[in-house]
mmCIF file of C-alpha atoms in Angstrom:
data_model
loop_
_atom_site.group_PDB
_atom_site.id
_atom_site.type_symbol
_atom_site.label_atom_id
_atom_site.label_comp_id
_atom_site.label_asym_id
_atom_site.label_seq_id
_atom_site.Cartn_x
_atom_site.Cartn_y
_atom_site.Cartn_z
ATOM 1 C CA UNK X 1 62.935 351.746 149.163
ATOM 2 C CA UNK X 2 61.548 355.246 149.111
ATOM 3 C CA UNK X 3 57.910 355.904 149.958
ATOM 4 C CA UNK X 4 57.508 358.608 147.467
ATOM 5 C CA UNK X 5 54.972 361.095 147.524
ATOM 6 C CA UNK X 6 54.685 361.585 151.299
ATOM 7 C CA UNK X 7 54.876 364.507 152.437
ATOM 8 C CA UNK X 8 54.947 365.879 149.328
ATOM 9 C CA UNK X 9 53.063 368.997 148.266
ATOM 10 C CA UNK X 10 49.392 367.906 146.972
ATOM 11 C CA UNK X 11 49.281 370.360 144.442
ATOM 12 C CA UNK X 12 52.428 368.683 142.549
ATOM 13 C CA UNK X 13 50.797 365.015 142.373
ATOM 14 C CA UNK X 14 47.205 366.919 141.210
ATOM 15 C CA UNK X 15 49.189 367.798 138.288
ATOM 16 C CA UNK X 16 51.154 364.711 137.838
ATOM 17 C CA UNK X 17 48.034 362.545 138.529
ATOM 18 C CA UNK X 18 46.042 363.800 136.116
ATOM 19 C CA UNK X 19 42.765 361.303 135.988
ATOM 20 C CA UNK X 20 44.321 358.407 137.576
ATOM 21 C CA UNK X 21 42.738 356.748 140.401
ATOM 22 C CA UNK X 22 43.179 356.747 143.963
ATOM 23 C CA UNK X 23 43.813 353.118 145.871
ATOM 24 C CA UNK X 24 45.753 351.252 143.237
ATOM 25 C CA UNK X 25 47.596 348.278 144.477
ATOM 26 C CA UNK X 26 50.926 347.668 142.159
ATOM 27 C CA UNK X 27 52.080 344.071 141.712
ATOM 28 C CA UNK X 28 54.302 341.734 139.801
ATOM 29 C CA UNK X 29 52.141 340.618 137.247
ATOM 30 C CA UNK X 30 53.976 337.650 136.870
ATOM 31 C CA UNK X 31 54.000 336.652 140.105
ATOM 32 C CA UNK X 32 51.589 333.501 141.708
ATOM 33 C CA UNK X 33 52.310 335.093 145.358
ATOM 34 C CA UNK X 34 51.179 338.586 144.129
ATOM 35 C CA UNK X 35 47.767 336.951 142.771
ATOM 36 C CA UNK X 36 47.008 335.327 145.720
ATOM 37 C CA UNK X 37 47.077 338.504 147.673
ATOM 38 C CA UNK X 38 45.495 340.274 144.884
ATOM 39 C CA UNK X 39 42.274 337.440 145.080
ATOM 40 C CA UNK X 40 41.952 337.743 148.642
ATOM 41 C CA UNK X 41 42.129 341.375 149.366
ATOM 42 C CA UNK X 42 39.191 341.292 146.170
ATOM 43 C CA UNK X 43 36.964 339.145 147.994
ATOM 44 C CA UNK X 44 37.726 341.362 151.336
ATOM 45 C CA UNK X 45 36.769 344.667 149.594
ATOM 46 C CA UNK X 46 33.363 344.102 149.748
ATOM 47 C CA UNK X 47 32.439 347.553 148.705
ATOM 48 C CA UNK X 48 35.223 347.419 145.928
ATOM 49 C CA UNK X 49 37.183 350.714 146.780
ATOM 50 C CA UNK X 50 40.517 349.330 145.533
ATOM 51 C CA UNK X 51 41.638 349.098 142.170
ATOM 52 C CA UNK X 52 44.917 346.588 141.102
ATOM 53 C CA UNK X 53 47.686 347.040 138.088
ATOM 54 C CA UNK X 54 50.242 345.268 137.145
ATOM 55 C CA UNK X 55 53.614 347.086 136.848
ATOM 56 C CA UNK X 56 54.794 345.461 133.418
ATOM 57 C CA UNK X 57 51.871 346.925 132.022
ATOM 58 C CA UNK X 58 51.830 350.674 130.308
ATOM 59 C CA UNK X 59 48.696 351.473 132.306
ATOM 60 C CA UNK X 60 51.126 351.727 135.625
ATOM 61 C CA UNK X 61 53.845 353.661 133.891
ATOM 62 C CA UNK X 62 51.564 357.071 135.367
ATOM 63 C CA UNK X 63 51.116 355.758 138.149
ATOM 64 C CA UNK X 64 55.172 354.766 138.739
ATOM 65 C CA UNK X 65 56.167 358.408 137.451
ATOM 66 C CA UNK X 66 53.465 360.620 139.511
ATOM 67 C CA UNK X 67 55.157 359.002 142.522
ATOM 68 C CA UNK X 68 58.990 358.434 141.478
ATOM 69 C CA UNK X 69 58.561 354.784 141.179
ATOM 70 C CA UNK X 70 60.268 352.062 138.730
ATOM 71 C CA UNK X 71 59.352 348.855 137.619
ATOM 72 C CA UNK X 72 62.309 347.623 139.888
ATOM 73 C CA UNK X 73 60.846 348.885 143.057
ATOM 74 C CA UNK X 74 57.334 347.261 142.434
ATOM 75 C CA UNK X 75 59.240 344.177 141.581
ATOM 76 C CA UNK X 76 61.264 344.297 144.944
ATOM 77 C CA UNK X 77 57.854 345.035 147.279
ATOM 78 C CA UNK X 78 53.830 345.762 146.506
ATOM 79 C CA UNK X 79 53.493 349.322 146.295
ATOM 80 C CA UNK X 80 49.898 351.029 146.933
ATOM 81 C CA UNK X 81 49.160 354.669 145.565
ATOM 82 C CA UNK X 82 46.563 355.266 148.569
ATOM 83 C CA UNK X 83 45.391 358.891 147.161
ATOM 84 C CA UNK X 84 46.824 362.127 145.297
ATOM 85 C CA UNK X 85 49.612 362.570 148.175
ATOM 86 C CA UNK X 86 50.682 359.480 149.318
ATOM 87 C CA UNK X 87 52.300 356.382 148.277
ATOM 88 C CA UNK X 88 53.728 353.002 150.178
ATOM 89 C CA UNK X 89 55.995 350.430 149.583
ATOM 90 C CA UNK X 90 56.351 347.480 151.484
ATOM 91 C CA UNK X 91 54.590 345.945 154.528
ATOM 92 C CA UNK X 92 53.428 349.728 154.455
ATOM 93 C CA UNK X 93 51.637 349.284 151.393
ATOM 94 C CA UNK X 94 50.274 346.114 152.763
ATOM 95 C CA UNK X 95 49.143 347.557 156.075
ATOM 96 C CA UNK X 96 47.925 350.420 154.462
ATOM 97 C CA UNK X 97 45.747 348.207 151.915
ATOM 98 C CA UNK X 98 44.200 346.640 155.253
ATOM 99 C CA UNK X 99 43.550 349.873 156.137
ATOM 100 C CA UNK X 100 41.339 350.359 153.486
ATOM 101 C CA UNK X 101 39.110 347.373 153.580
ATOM 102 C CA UNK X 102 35.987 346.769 155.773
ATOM 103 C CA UNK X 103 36.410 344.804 159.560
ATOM 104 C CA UNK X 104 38.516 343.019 160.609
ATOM 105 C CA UNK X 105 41.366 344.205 158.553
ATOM 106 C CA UNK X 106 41.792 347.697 159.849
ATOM 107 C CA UNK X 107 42.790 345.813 163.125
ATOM 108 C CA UNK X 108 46.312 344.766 160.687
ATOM 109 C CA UNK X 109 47.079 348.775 160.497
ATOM 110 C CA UNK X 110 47.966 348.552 164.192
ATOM 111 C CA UNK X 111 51.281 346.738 163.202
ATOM 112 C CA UNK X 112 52.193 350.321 161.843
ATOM 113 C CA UNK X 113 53.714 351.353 165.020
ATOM 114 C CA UNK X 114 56.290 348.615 164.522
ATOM 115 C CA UNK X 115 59.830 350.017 163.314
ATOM 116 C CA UNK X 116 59.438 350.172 159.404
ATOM 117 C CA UNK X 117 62.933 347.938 159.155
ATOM 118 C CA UNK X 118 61.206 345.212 161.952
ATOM 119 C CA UNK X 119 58.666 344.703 159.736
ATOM 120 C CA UNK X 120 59.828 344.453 156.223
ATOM 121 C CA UNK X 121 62.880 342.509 157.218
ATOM 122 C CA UNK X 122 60.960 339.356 157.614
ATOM 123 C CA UNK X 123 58.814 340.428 154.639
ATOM 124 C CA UNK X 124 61.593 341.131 152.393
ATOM 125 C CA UNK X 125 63.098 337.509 153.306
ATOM 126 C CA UNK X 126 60.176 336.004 152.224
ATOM 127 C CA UNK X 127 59.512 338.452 148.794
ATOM 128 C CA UNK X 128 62.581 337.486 147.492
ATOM 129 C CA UNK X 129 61.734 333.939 147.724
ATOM 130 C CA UNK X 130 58.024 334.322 146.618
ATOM 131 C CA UNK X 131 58.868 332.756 142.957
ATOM 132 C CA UNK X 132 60.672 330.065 144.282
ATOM 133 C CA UNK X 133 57.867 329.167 146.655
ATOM 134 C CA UNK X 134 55.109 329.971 144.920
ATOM 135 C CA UNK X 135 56.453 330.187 140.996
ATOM 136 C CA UNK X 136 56.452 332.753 138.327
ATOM 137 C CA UNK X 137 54.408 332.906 135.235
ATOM 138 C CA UNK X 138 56.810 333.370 131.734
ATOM 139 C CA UNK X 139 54.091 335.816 131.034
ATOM 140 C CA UNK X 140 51.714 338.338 132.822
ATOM 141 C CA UNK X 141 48.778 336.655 134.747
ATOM 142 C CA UNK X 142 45.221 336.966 133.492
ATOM 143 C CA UNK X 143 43.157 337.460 136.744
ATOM 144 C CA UNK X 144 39.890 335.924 137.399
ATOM 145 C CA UNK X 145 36.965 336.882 135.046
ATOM 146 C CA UNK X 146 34.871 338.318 138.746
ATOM 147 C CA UNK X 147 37.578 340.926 139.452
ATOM 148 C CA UNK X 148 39.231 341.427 136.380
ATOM 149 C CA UNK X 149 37.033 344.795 136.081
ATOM 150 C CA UNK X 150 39.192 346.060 139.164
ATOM 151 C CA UNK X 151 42.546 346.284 136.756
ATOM 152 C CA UNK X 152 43.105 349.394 135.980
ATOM 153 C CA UNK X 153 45.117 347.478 132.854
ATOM 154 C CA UNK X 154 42.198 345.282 131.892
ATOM 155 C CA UNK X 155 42.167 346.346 128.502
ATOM 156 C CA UNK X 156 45.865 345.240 128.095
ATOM 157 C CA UNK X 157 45.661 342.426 129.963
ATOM 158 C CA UNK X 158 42.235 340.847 128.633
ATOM 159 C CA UNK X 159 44.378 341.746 125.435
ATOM 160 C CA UNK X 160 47.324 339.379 126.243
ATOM 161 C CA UNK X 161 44.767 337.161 126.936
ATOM 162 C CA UNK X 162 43.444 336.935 123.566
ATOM 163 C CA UNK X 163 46.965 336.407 122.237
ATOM 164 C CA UNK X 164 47.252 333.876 124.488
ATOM 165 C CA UNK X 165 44.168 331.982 123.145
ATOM 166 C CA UNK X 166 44.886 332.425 119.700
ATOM 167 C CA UNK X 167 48.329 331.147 120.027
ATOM 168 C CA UNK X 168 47.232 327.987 122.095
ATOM 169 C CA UNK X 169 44.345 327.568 118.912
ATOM 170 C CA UNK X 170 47.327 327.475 116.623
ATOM 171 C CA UNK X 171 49.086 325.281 118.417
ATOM 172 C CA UNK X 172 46.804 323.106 118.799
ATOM 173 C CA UNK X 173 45.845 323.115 114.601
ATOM 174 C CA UNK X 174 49.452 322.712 114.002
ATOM 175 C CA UNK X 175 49.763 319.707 115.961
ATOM 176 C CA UNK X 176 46.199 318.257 114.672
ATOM 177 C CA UNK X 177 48.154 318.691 110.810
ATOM 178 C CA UNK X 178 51.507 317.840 111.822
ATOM 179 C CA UNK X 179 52.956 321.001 111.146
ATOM 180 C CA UNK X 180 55.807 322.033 113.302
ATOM 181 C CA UNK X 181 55.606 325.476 111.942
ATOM 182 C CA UNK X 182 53.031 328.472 111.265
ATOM 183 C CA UNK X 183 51.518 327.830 107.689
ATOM 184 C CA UNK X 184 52.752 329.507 105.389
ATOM 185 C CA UNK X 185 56.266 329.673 107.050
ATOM 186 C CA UNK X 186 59.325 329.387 104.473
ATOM 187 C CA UNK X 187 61.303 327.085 106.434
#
């Protein structure tokens, strides 16, 4: 999996980055796994200088194509757009997350200097596992209402939400009637 965007000339992401932010953590939205980390890297960043997105969202498609991303890669490993020129994927992305937050966490970074393929072969065994251990959600995951404000894709995903709620309401009147069906339905 590429890192794209290092090494790359800063003046070409300016243009492709546009007013996006810097320090946006990418994750399977879907994911339990990716929530967890999400949660505890929220209540590490004290000073809240990292922002989060989920990838099936339309918010990250700017961030995926400023960087040469796809929704597969995200979906394969975390990937963290650290600033205008530089991108990870990975137990880089991880490491450099870390990086970002207050002590003790820098302290992870050190694992850097371990071969790139050392590190995310363990990682990768246990990514591609992560919904069998952990479970996947049929749809996207509505964080938390204390860090929900960190999604770049709140909007969208405070919208799902309300879908969400009005479909359970329904449900739940249907069931209090004994309708099977949506009133009004012609079947």
């Amino acid at each position: 999996m590429a890192a794209a965007g290092l090494g790359a000339p800063m003046a070409v992401f300016s243009a492709n980055f546009g007013s996006l932010k810097p320090r946006v953590l990418l994750i399977d939205g879907t994911c339990y796994a990716s929530h967890a980390v999400i949660q505890r890297v929220a209540r590490a960043d004290r000073d809240q200088k990292l922002s989060f997105c989920c990838v099936q969202s339309e918010a990250a498609h700017p961030y995926l194509a400023a960087f040469g991303f796809n929704l597969l890669d995200v979906l394969q490993s975390p990937v963290y757009i650290q600033g205008y020129d530089s991108s990870f994927s990975g137990t880089s992305a991880l490491l450099r997350v870390a990086w970002d937050l207050p002590l003790p966490y820098p302290l992870l970074a050190s694992l850097l200097i371990i071969p790139r393929p050392l590190r995310d072969s363990p990682f990768h065994f246990a990514w591609r596992r992560r919904y069998c251990w952990f479970g996947q959600s049929p749809r996207v995951i509505l964080p938390p209402s204390e860090i929900i404000d960190r999604f770049v894709d709140r909007e969208e995903l405070e919208d799902e939400g309300r879908r969400d709620e009005d479909r359970r309401h329904h449900e739940m009147a249907a069931g209090r009637h004994g309708l099977d069906k949506p009133p009004g339905s012609l079947d």
